PDB file of C-alpha atoms in Angstrom:
ATOM      1  CA  MET A   1      23.433 183.771  40.376  1.00  0.00           C
ATOM      2  CA  HIS A   2      21.778 186.992  38.640  1.00  0.00           C
ATOM      3  CA  PRO A   3      24.818 189.526  38.684  1.00  0.00           C
ATOM      4  CA  LEU A   4      22.998 191.631  41.227  1.00  0.00           C
ATOM      5  CA  THR A   5      22.603 189.447  43.374  1.00  0.00           C
ATOM      6  CA  LEU A   6      26.081 188.236  43.432  1.00  0.00           C
ATOM      7  CA  TYR A   7      27.594 192.100  43.546  1.00  0.00           C
ATOM      8  CA  TRP A   8      25.749 192.058  46.687  1.00  0.00           C
ATOM      9  CA  PHE A   9      27.254 189.035  48.225  1.00  0.00           C
ATOM     10  CA  LYS A  10      30.295 190.749  47.488  1.00  0.00           C
ATOM     11  CA  MET A  11      29.904 193.737  49.188  1.00  0.00           C
ATOM     12  CA  GLY A  12      28.396 191.570  52.225  1.00  0.00           C
ATOM     13  CA  ILE A  13      31.692 190.065  52.173  1.00  0.00           C
ATOM     14  CA  LEU A  14      33.658 192.942  52.278  1.00  0.00           C
ATOM     15  CA  LEU A  15      31.429 194.249  55.302  1.00  0.00           C
ATOM     16  CA  PHE A  16      32.375 190.972  56.804  1.00  0.00           C
ATOM     17  CA  LEU A  17      35.615 191.616  56.461  1.00  0.00           C
ATOM     18  CA  ALA A  18      35.762 195.650  56.837  1.00  0.00           C
ATOM     19  CA  GLY A  19      36.918 195.853  60.689  1.00  0.00           C
ATOM     20  CA  GLU A  20      36.322 198.527  63.193  1.00  0.00           C
ATOM     21  CA  GLY A  21      38.317 201.652  61.728  1.00  0.00           C
ATOM     22  CA  LEU A  22      37.482 205.171  61.211  1.00  0.00           C
ATOM     23  CA  PRO A  23      34.507 205.078  58.381  1.00  0.00           C
ATOM     24  CA  LEU A  24      36.092 207.172  54.656  1.00  0.00           C
ATOM     25  CA  ARG A  25      34.405 210.267  54.346  1.00  0.00           C
ATOM     26  CA  CYS A  26      33.876 211.470  51.636  1.00  0.00           C
ATOM     27  CA  GLU A  27      32.450 214.895  49.396  1.00  0.00           C
ATOM     28  CA  ILE A  28      28.807 214.019  48.600  1.00  0.00           C
ATOM     29  CA  CYS A  29      27.145 216.405  45.668  1.00  0.00           C
ATOM     30  CA  ARG A  30      25.731 217.050  41.942  1.00  0.00           C
ATOM     31  CA  ASP A  31      25.493 219.573  39.328  1.00  0.00           C
ATOM     32  CA  THR A  32      24.759 219.799  35.553  1.00  0.00           C
ATOM     33  CA  ASN A  33      28.780 220.881  34.943  1.00  0.00           C
ATOM     34  CA  TYR A  34      32.144 219.444  35.450  1.00  0.00           C
ATOM     35  CA  ASP A  35      32.811 219.846  39.209  1.00  0.00           C
ATOM     36  CA  CYS A  36      30.622 220.727  42.366  1.00  0.00           C
ATOM     37  CA  THR A  37      31.355 221.032  46.465  1.00  0.00           C
ATOM     38  CA  GLY A  38      29.306 219.805  49.224  1.00  0.00           C
ATOM     39  CA  PRO A  39      29.369 218.506  52.565  1.00  0.00           C
ATOM     40  CA  ALA A  40      31.402 214.982  53.287  1.00  0.00           C
ATOM     41  CA  TYR A  41      29.545 212.525  55.120  1.00  0.00           C
ATOM     42  CA  ALA A  42      31.028 209.068  56.640  1.00  0.00           C
ATOM     43  CA  CYS A  43      31.021 205.751  54.204  1.00  0.00           C
ATOM     44  CA  LEU A  44      29.197 202.619  54.618  1.00  0.00           C
ATOM     45  CA  PRO A  45      32.193 200.100  55.376  1.00  0.00           C
ATOM     46  CA  PHE A  46      31.761 198.287  52.015  1.00  0.00           C
ATOM     47  CA  PHE A  47      32.686 201.614  50.524  1.00  0.00           C
ATOM     48  CA  ASP A  48      36.789 201.881  50.440  1.00  0.00           C
ATOM     49  CA  SER A  49      37.141 205.372  47.708  1.00  0.00           C
ATOM     50  CA  CYS A  50      35.741 208.605  47.028  1.00  0.00           C
ATOM     51  CA  VAL A  51      34.394 209.164  42.956  1.00  0.00           C
ATOM     52  CA  THR A  52      33.974 211.886  41.022  1.00  0.00           C
ATOM     53  CA  ILE A  53      32.156 210.849  37.758  1.00  0.00           C
ATOM     54  CA  GLN A  54      31.429 213.495  35.184  1.00  0.00           C
ATOM     55  CA  SER A  55      29.855 212.999  31.753  1.00  0.00           C
ATOM     56  CA  GLU A  56      28.677 214.540  28.881  1.00  0.00           C
ATOM     57  CA  LYS A  57      26.169 214.180  26.497  1.00  0.00           C
ATOM     58  CA  ARG A  58      26.266 215.270  23.104  1.00  0.00           C
ATOM     59  CA  PRO A  59      22.790 214.986  20.709  1.00  0.00           C
ATOM     60  CA  ALA A  60      22.792 214.515  17.450  1.00  0.00           C
ATOM     61  CA  PHE A  61      20.247 214.675  14.588  1.00  0.00           C
ATOM     62  CA  SER A  62      20.411 211.800  11.857  1.00  0.00           C
ATOM     63  CA  ILE A  63      22.845 209.683  10.821  1.00  0.00           C
ATOM     64  CA  ASN A  64      24.392 211.737   7.962  1.00  0.00           C
ATOM     65  CA  LYS A  65      24.425 215.083  10.519  1.00  0.00           C
ATOM     66  CA  PRO A  66      27.382 216.537  12.774  1.00  0.00           C
ATOM     67  CA  TYR A  67      27.087 215.619  16.158  1.00  0.00           C
ATOM     68  CA  HIS A  68      26.594 218.664  18.537  1.00  0.00           C
ATOM     69  CA  SER A  69      29.751 220.290  19.873  1.00  0.00           C
ATOM     70  CA  LYS A  70      28.092 220.913  23.318  1.00  0.00           C
ATOM     71  CA  GLY A  71      26.407 218.898  25.652  1.00  0.00           C
ATOM     72  CA  LYS A  72      23.885 218.270  28.334  1.00  0.00           C
ATOM     73  CA  ARG A  73      26.884 217.998  31.070  1.00  0.00           C
ATOM     74  CA  ALA A  74      26.557 216.165  35.003  1.00  0.00           C
ATOM     75  CA  VAL A  75      28.887 215.482  37.643  1.00  0.00           C
ATOM     76  CA  LEU A  76      28.038 212.912  40.694  1.00  0.00           C
ATOM     77  CA  LYS A  77      30.356 212.713  43.598  1.00  0.00           C
ATOM     78  CA  LYS A  78      30.365 210.135  46.661  1.00  0.00           C
ATOM     79  CA  CYS A  79      31.533 206.703  47.666  1.00  0.00           C
ATOM     80  CA  ILE A  80      32.190 204.297  45.512  1.00  0.00           C
ATOM     81  CA  GLY A  81      33.996 200.194  46.159  1.00  0.00           C
ATOM     82  CA  SER A  82      37.584 201.014  43.831  1.00  0.00           C
ATOM     83  CA  SER A  83      36.758 197.598  42.651  1.00  0.00           C
ATOM     84  CA  ILE A  84      34.693 199.687  40.271  1.00  0.00           C
ATOM     85  CA  CYS A  85      37.139 202.437  39.648  1.00  0.00           C
ATOM     86  CA  SER A  86      38.569 203.171  36.042  1.00  0.00           C
ATOM     87  CA  GLU A  87      41.111 204.861  34.316  1.00  0.00           C
ATOM     88  CA  GLY A  88      40.478 206.637  30.620  1.00  0.00           C
ATOM     89  CA  VAL A  89      37.302 208.436  29.225  1.00  0.00           C
ATOM     90  CA  SER A  90      34.107 205.643  28.304  1.00  0.00           C
ATOM     91  CA  ILE A  91      32.111 206.994  25.138  1.00  0.00           C
ATOM     92  CA  VAL A  92      28.982 205.370  24.245  1.00  0.00           C
ATOM     93  CA  ASN A  93      27.047 206.301  21.470  1.00  0.00           C
ATOM     94  CA  ILE A  94      22.912 205.605  21.488  1.00  0.00           C
ATOM     95  CA  GLY A  95      22.420 207.144  17.708  1.00  0.00           C
ATOM     96  CA  ARG A  96      19.855 209.790  17.953  1.00  0.00           C
ATOM     97  CA  ARG A  97      20.233 210.041  21.624  1.00  0.00           C
ATOM     98  CA  GLY A  98      23.265 210.922  21.292  1.00  0.00           C
ATOM     99  CA  ILE A  99      26.913 210.217  22.981  1.00  0.00           C
ATOM    100  CA  ILE A 100      27.285 209.988  26.597  1.00  0.00           C
ATOM    101  CA  THR A 101      31.061 210.447  27.271  1.00  0.00           C
ATOM    102  CA  THR A 102      31.826 209.362  30.920  1.00  0.00           C
ATOM    103  CA  LYS A 103      34.662 209.605  33.200  1.00  0.00           C
ATOM    104  CA  VAL A 104      35.360 207.719  36.659  1.00  0.00           C
ATOM    105  CA  SER A 105      37.998 209.324  38.572  1.00  0.00           C
ATOM    106  CA  CYS A 106      38.312 207.523  42.506  1.00  0.00           C
ATOM    107  CA  CYS A 107      40.587 209.390  45.176  1.00  0.00           C
ATOM    108  CA  LYS A 108      41.163 209.369  48.965  1.00  0.00           C
ATOM    109  CA  GLY A 109      41.832 211.837  51.305  1.00  0.00           C
ATOM    110  CA  ASP A 110      44.167 215.080  50.244  1.00  0.00           C
ATOM    111  CA  ASP A 111      44.069 213.814  46.781  1.00  0.00           C
ATOM    112  CA  CYS A 112      39.957 214.555  46.393  1.00  0.00           C
ATOM    113  CA  ARG A 113      40.374 218.083  46.883  1.00  0.00           C
ATOM    114  CA  LYS A 114      42.101 218.239  43.422  1.00  0.00           C
ATOM    115  CA  PRO A 115      39.504 220.439  41.666  1.00  0.00           C
ATOM    116  CA  ALA A 116      37.996 218.522  38.484  1.00  0.00           C
ATOM    117  CA  LEU A 117      39.095 219.214  35.171  1.00  0.00           C
ATOM    118  CA  PRO A 118      36.859 219.449  31.836  1.00  0.00           C
ATOM    119  CA  LEU A 119      36.260 215.809  29.643  1.00  0.00           C
ATOM    120  CA  PRO A 120      38.705 216.436  27.223  1.00  0.00           C
ATOM    121  CA  PRO A 121      37.220 216.818  23.745  1.00  0.00           C
ATOM    122  CA  ILE A 122      35.877 213.831  21.848  1.00  0.00           C
ATOM    123  CA  ASN A 123      36.489 212.453  17.523  1.00  0.00           C
ATOM    124  CA  THR A 124      33.458 213.000  15.885  1.00  0.00           C
ATOM    125  CA  THR A 125      34.820 211.632  12.928  1.00  0.00           C
ATOM    126  CA  ALA A 126      33.443 208.492  11.640  1.00  0.00           C
ATOM    127  CA  ASN A 127      35.878 205.885  11.498  1.00  0.00           C
ATOM    128  CA  GLY A 128      33.587 203.467   8.905  1.00  0.00           C
ATOM    129  CA  LYS A 129      32.109 201.485  11.178  1.00  0.00           C
ATOM    130  CA  ALA A 130      28.384 201.111  12.294  1.00  0.00           C
ATOM    131  CA  CYS A 131      25.766 198.900  14.907  1.00  0.00           C
ATOM    132  CA  PRO A 132      22.560 197.966  15.550  1.00  0.00           C
ATOM    133  CA  VAL A 133      20.776 200.910  18.119  1.00  0.00           C
ATOM    134  CA  CYS A 134      18.365 200.872  20.630  1.00  0.00           C
ATOM    135  CA  LEU A 135      18.093 202.219  24.573  1.00  0.00           C
ATOM    136  CA  THR A 136      14.562 201.077  26.825  1.00  0.00           C
ATOM    137  CA  PHE A 137      13.702 200.756  30.190  1.00  0.00           C
ATOM    138  CA  SER A 138      10.868 199.508  30.334  1.00  0.00           C
ATOM    139  CA  LYS A 139       9.742 197.219  27.101  1.00  0.00           C
ATOM    140  CA  THR A 140      10.170 192.745  27.002  1.00  0.00           C
ATOM    141  CA  ILE A 141      12.439 193.336  24.092  1.00  0.00           C
ATOM    142  CA  CYS A 142      14.967 195.578  22.975  1.00  0.00           C
ATOM    143  CA  GLN A 143      14.546 195.591  19.274  1.00  0.00           C
ATOM    144  CA  SER A 144      16.902 197.198  16.853  1.00  0.00           C
ATOM    145  CA  GLU A 145      15.921 200.753  16.282  1.00  0.00           C
ATOM    146  CA  GLY A 146      18.210 200.668  12.808  1.00  0.00           C
ATOM    147  CA  THR A 147      22.242 201.715  13.105  1.00  0.00           C
ATOM    148  CA  VAL A 148      24.643 204.120  13.888  1.00  0.00           C
ATOM    149  CA  ARG A 149      27.857 205.468  12.336  1.00  0.00           C
ATOM    150  CA  CYS A 150      30.187 204.627  15.015  1.00  0.00           C
ATOM    151  CA  VAL A 151      32.507 207.553  15.368  1.00  0.00           C
ATOM    152  CA  GLY A 152      36.316 208.486  16.229  1.00  0.00           C
ATOM    153  CA  ASP A 153      37.768 205.510  18.627  1.00  0.00           C
ATOM    154  CA  GLN A 154      33.859 203.672  18.936  1.00  0.00           C
ATOM    155  CA  LEU A 155      35.474 199.928  16.962  1.00  0.00           C
ATOM    156  CA  TYR A 156      32.810 197.852  19.299  1.00  0.00           C
ATOM    157  CA  CYS A 157      28.917 197.147  19.222  1.00  0.00           C
ATOM    158  CA  LEU A 158      27.613 197.353  22.379  1.00  0.00           C
ATOM    159  CA  LEU A 159      25.066 195.006  24.338  1.00  0.00           C
ATOM    160  CA  ILE A 160      24.106 195.486  27.415  1.00  0.00           C
ATOM    161  CA  TYR A 161      21.295 194.360  29.615  1.00  0.00           C
ATOM    162  CA  GLY A 162      20.720 194.547  33.629  1.00  0.00           C
ATOM    163  CA  ILE A 163      19.738 196.609  36.313  1.00  0.00           C
ATOM    164  CA  ALA A 164      20.341 201.006  36.423  1.00  0.00           C
ATOM    165  CA  SER A 165      20.222 203.008  39.755  1.00  0.00           C
ATOM    166  CA  ALA A 166      19.885 206.538  39.643  1.00  0.00           C
ATOM    167  CA  GLY A 167      20.587 208.725  42.657  1.00  0.00           C
ATOM    168  CA  VAL A 168      23.619 208.827  45.768  1.00  0.00           C
ATOM    169  CA  SER A 169      24.047 206.226  47.985  1.00  0.00           C
ATOM    170  CA  GLY A 170      26.649 204.345  49.979  1.00  0.00           C
ATOM    171  CA  THR A 171      26.871 206.781  52.750  1.00  0.00           C
ATOM    172  CA  PHE A 172      25.141 206.174  57.066  1.00  0.00           C
ATOM    173  CA  ALA A 173      22.518 209.357  56.006  1.00  0.00           C
ATOM    174  CA  SER A 174      20.343 209.587  54.120  1.00  0.00           C
ATOM    175  CA  ILE A 175      21.063 212.004  51.387  1.00  0.00           C
ATOM    176  CA  GLY A 176      18.849 213.027  47.998  1.00  0.00           C
ATOM    177  CA  ASP A 177      16.802 211.999  46.014  1.00  0.00           C
ATOM    178  CA  PRO A 178      16.315 207.884  47.139  1.00  0.00           C
ATOM    179  CA  VAL A 179      17.938 205.662  44.389  1.00  0.00           C
ATOM    180  CA  ILE A 180      15.729 204.285  42.087  1.00  0.00           C
ATOM    181  CA  SER A 181      16.691 201.311  39.509  1.00  0.00           C
ATOM    182  CA  SER A 182      14.730 199.873  36.594  1.00  0.00           C
ATOM    183  CA  HIS A 183      16.089 197.189  33.858  1.00  0.00           C
ATOM    184  CA  ILE A 184      17.788 198.535  31.149  1.00  0.00           C
ATOM    185  CA  ALA A 185      18.812 197.076  27.564  1.00  0.00           C
ATOM    186  CA  ILE A 186      21.103 199.077  25.229  1.00  0.00           C
ATOM    187  CA  ARG A 187      22.856 198.392  21.506  1.00  0.00           C
ATOM    188  CA  GLY A 188      25.165 201.066  20.565  1.00  0.00           C
ATOM    189  CA  CYS A 189      29.103 201.367  19.500  1.00  0.00           C
ATOM    190  CA  ALA A 190      31.460 201.902  22.455  1.00  0.00           C
ATOM    191  CA  ASN A 191      35.405 202.462  23.074  1.00  0.00           C
ATOM    192  CA  GLN A 192      37.566 199.912  24.594  1.00  0.00           C
ATOM    193  CA  VAL A 193      37.362 201.532  28.180  1.00  0.00           C
ATOM    194  CA  PHE A 194      33.756 201.231  28.438  1.00  0.00           C
ATOM    195  CA  CYS A 195      33.850 197.846  27.419  1.00  0.00           C
ATOM    196  CA  ASP A 196      37.200 197.089  29.224  1.00  0.00           C
ATOM    197  CA  THR A 197      35.307 198.312  32.334  1.00  0.00           C
ATOM    198  CA  PHE A 198      31.604 196.194  31.592  1.00  0.00           C
ATOM    199  CA  HIS A 199      33.509 193.005  31.665  1.00  0.00           C
ATOM    200  CA  GLU A 200      35.133 193.918  34.712  1.00  0.00           C
ATOM    201  CA  GLY A 201      32.026 194.731  36.503  1.00  0.00           C
ATOM    202  CA  ALA A 202      29.708 197.392  36.981  1.00  0.00           C
ATOM    203  CA  VAL A 203      30.304 200.563  34.964  1.00  0.00           C
ATOM    204  CA  HIS A 204      28.584 203.647  34.766  1.00  0.00           C
ATOM    205  CA  LEU A 205      26.973 205.652  31.991  1.00  0.00           C
ATOM    206  CA  ALA A 206      26.201 209.244  33.036  1.00  0.00           C
ATOM    207  CA  SER A 207      24.252 209.317  36.098  1.00  0.00           C
ATOM    208  CA  LEU A 208      23.587 205.594  36.570  1.00  0.00           C
ATOM    209  CA  THR A 209      25.306 202.670  37.709  1.00  0.00           C
ATOM    210  CA  LEU A 210      24.640 199.584  35.294  1.00  0.00           C
ATOM    211  CA  ILE A 211      25.016 195.775  36.803  1.00  0.00           C
ATOM    212  CA  GLY A 212      24.345 193.070  34.111  1.00  0.00           C
ATOM    213  CA  SER A 213      24.424 190.982  31.469  1.00  0.00           C
ATOM    214  CA  GLY A 214      26.528 191.790  27.436  1.00  0.00           C
ATOM    215  CA  ASN A 215      28.773 191.482  25.248  1.00  0.00           C
ATOM    216  CA  CYS A 216      31.607 193.929  23.371  1.00  0.00           C
ATOM    217  CA  GLU A 217      32.072 192.530  20.187  1.00  0.00           C
ATOM    218  CA  LEU A 218      34.043 194.492  17.102  1.00  0.00           C
ATOM    219  CA  ALA A 219      31.989 196.410  14.716  1.00  0.00           C
ATOM    220  CA  THR A 220      32.400 195.705  10.948  1.00  0.00           C
ATOM    221  CA  SER A 221      30.349 197.709   8.363  1.00  0.00           C
ATOM    222  CA  THR A 222      27.841 195.878   8.350  1.00  0.00           C
ATOM    223  CA  VAL A 223      25.317 195.187  10.599  1.00  0.00           C
ATOM    224  CA  GLN A 224      22.830 191.690  11.559  1.00  0.00           C
ATOM    225  CA  GLY A 225      20.145 192.597  14.476  1.00  0.00           C
ATOM    226  CA  LEU A 226      20.053 191.541  17.409  1.00  0.00           C
ATOM    227  CA  SER A 227      17.094 191.419  20.402  1.00  0.00           C
ATOM    228  CA  VAL A 228      17.658 191.932  23.898  1.00  0.00           C
ATOM    229  CA  TYR A 229      14.636 189.933  26.237  1.00  0.00           C
ATOM    230  CA  PHE A 230      13.993 191.082  30.014  1.00  0.00           C
ATOM    231  CA  LEU A 231      11.270 191.469  32.554  1.00  0.00           C
ATOM    232  CA  PRO A 232       9.476 194.821  31.903  1.00  0.00           C
ATOM    233  CA  VAL A 233       9.587 196.842  35.510  1.00  0.00           C
ATOM    234  CA  LEU A 234       8.617 199.985  36.917  1.00  0.00           C
ATOM    235  CA  GLY A 235      10.506 203.312  37.188  1.00  0.00           C
ATOM    236  CA  GLY A 236      11.943 203.133  33.539  1.00  0.00           C
ATOM    237  CA  LEU A 237      10.506 207.514  32.783  1.00  0.00           C
ATOM    238  CA  PHE A 238      12.641 208.985  35.236  1.00  0.00           C
ATOM    239  CA  LEU A 239      15.906 206.592  34.286  1.00  0.00           C
ATOM    240  CA  LEU A 240      15.016 207.646  30.384  1.00  0.00           C
ATOM    241  CA  LYS A 241      15.456 211.432  31.886  1.00  0.00           C
ATOM    242  CA  SER A 242      18.536 211.043  33.117  1.00  0.00           C
ATOM    243  CA  ILE A 243      20.127 209.612  30.045  1.00  0.00           C
ATOM    244  CA  ALA A 244      17.599 211.501  27.788  1.00  0.00           C
TER     245      ALA A 244
END
C-alpha cells in the first residue's frame, strides 16, 4: 500500500473511533518569526493535538565556506495528529541550499498558551562525514549534485522520496491558501532526531509535511552516488520557494 494511502487510511480509522465529544480547538497562524498568534478553530475529529512548527534555514555558500549565523525563520500553528508529534530539534543539511532546523512542539489546553522559544543554535563544526546531496520536485530522477560536508550531530546520510504538502489543514473551516502537494526527493546529511521521526511516519521539514519512503544510513568519510526515481508532478516551483 502506498505510504500516503496508508496514512489516510489510519486517519479514517481514527475518525471512526473519535466519538461525538466536542472537537479540539487550536490556534491557527503562520509568520516569519519564532512565534505567532491567531484565532482558534475547531479541529477535525481525527486531529487530537495542537502543534507549533518552528523552522529556520541557514544558507551556505559552498562546502568550504562557513554557514551564515542567521537564517530565514518560519512558524506555523495548526491541528495535528499526536502520532506524528516528536521531541527534539531535527536538522537536515542540503548543501548549497542550506541547513534546515525544525522543531515540532505539540500541546493541548493551557499548555498551548506558553510562548514559543527561539530555536537553539546549531553546531556548524565539520564532523568529518560527508553525504551525497540533491533536492528535486519535478524531475524523474534525483541525481547527486555532489557531496555535502556534515556538521555537528549530522551523522546520517538521508534519502527520502514521497509526497510533500504545504498549507494549513485539519480544521472545519477553510483557512488561507489551499494545501498543495507534490512528489519530492531529498538527499543530504541529517541528525538522529530527524531519522527517528522519519522512521515513525510523517515528518516535518520547514513548512512541508513529508510522507514517503527512504532511509538514513550512518555517514562515512567516502560517498557513493545513488539515484531516486519517481513520477513527475506539478507544483514543484511553489514548494521549492517554501524550502529555498
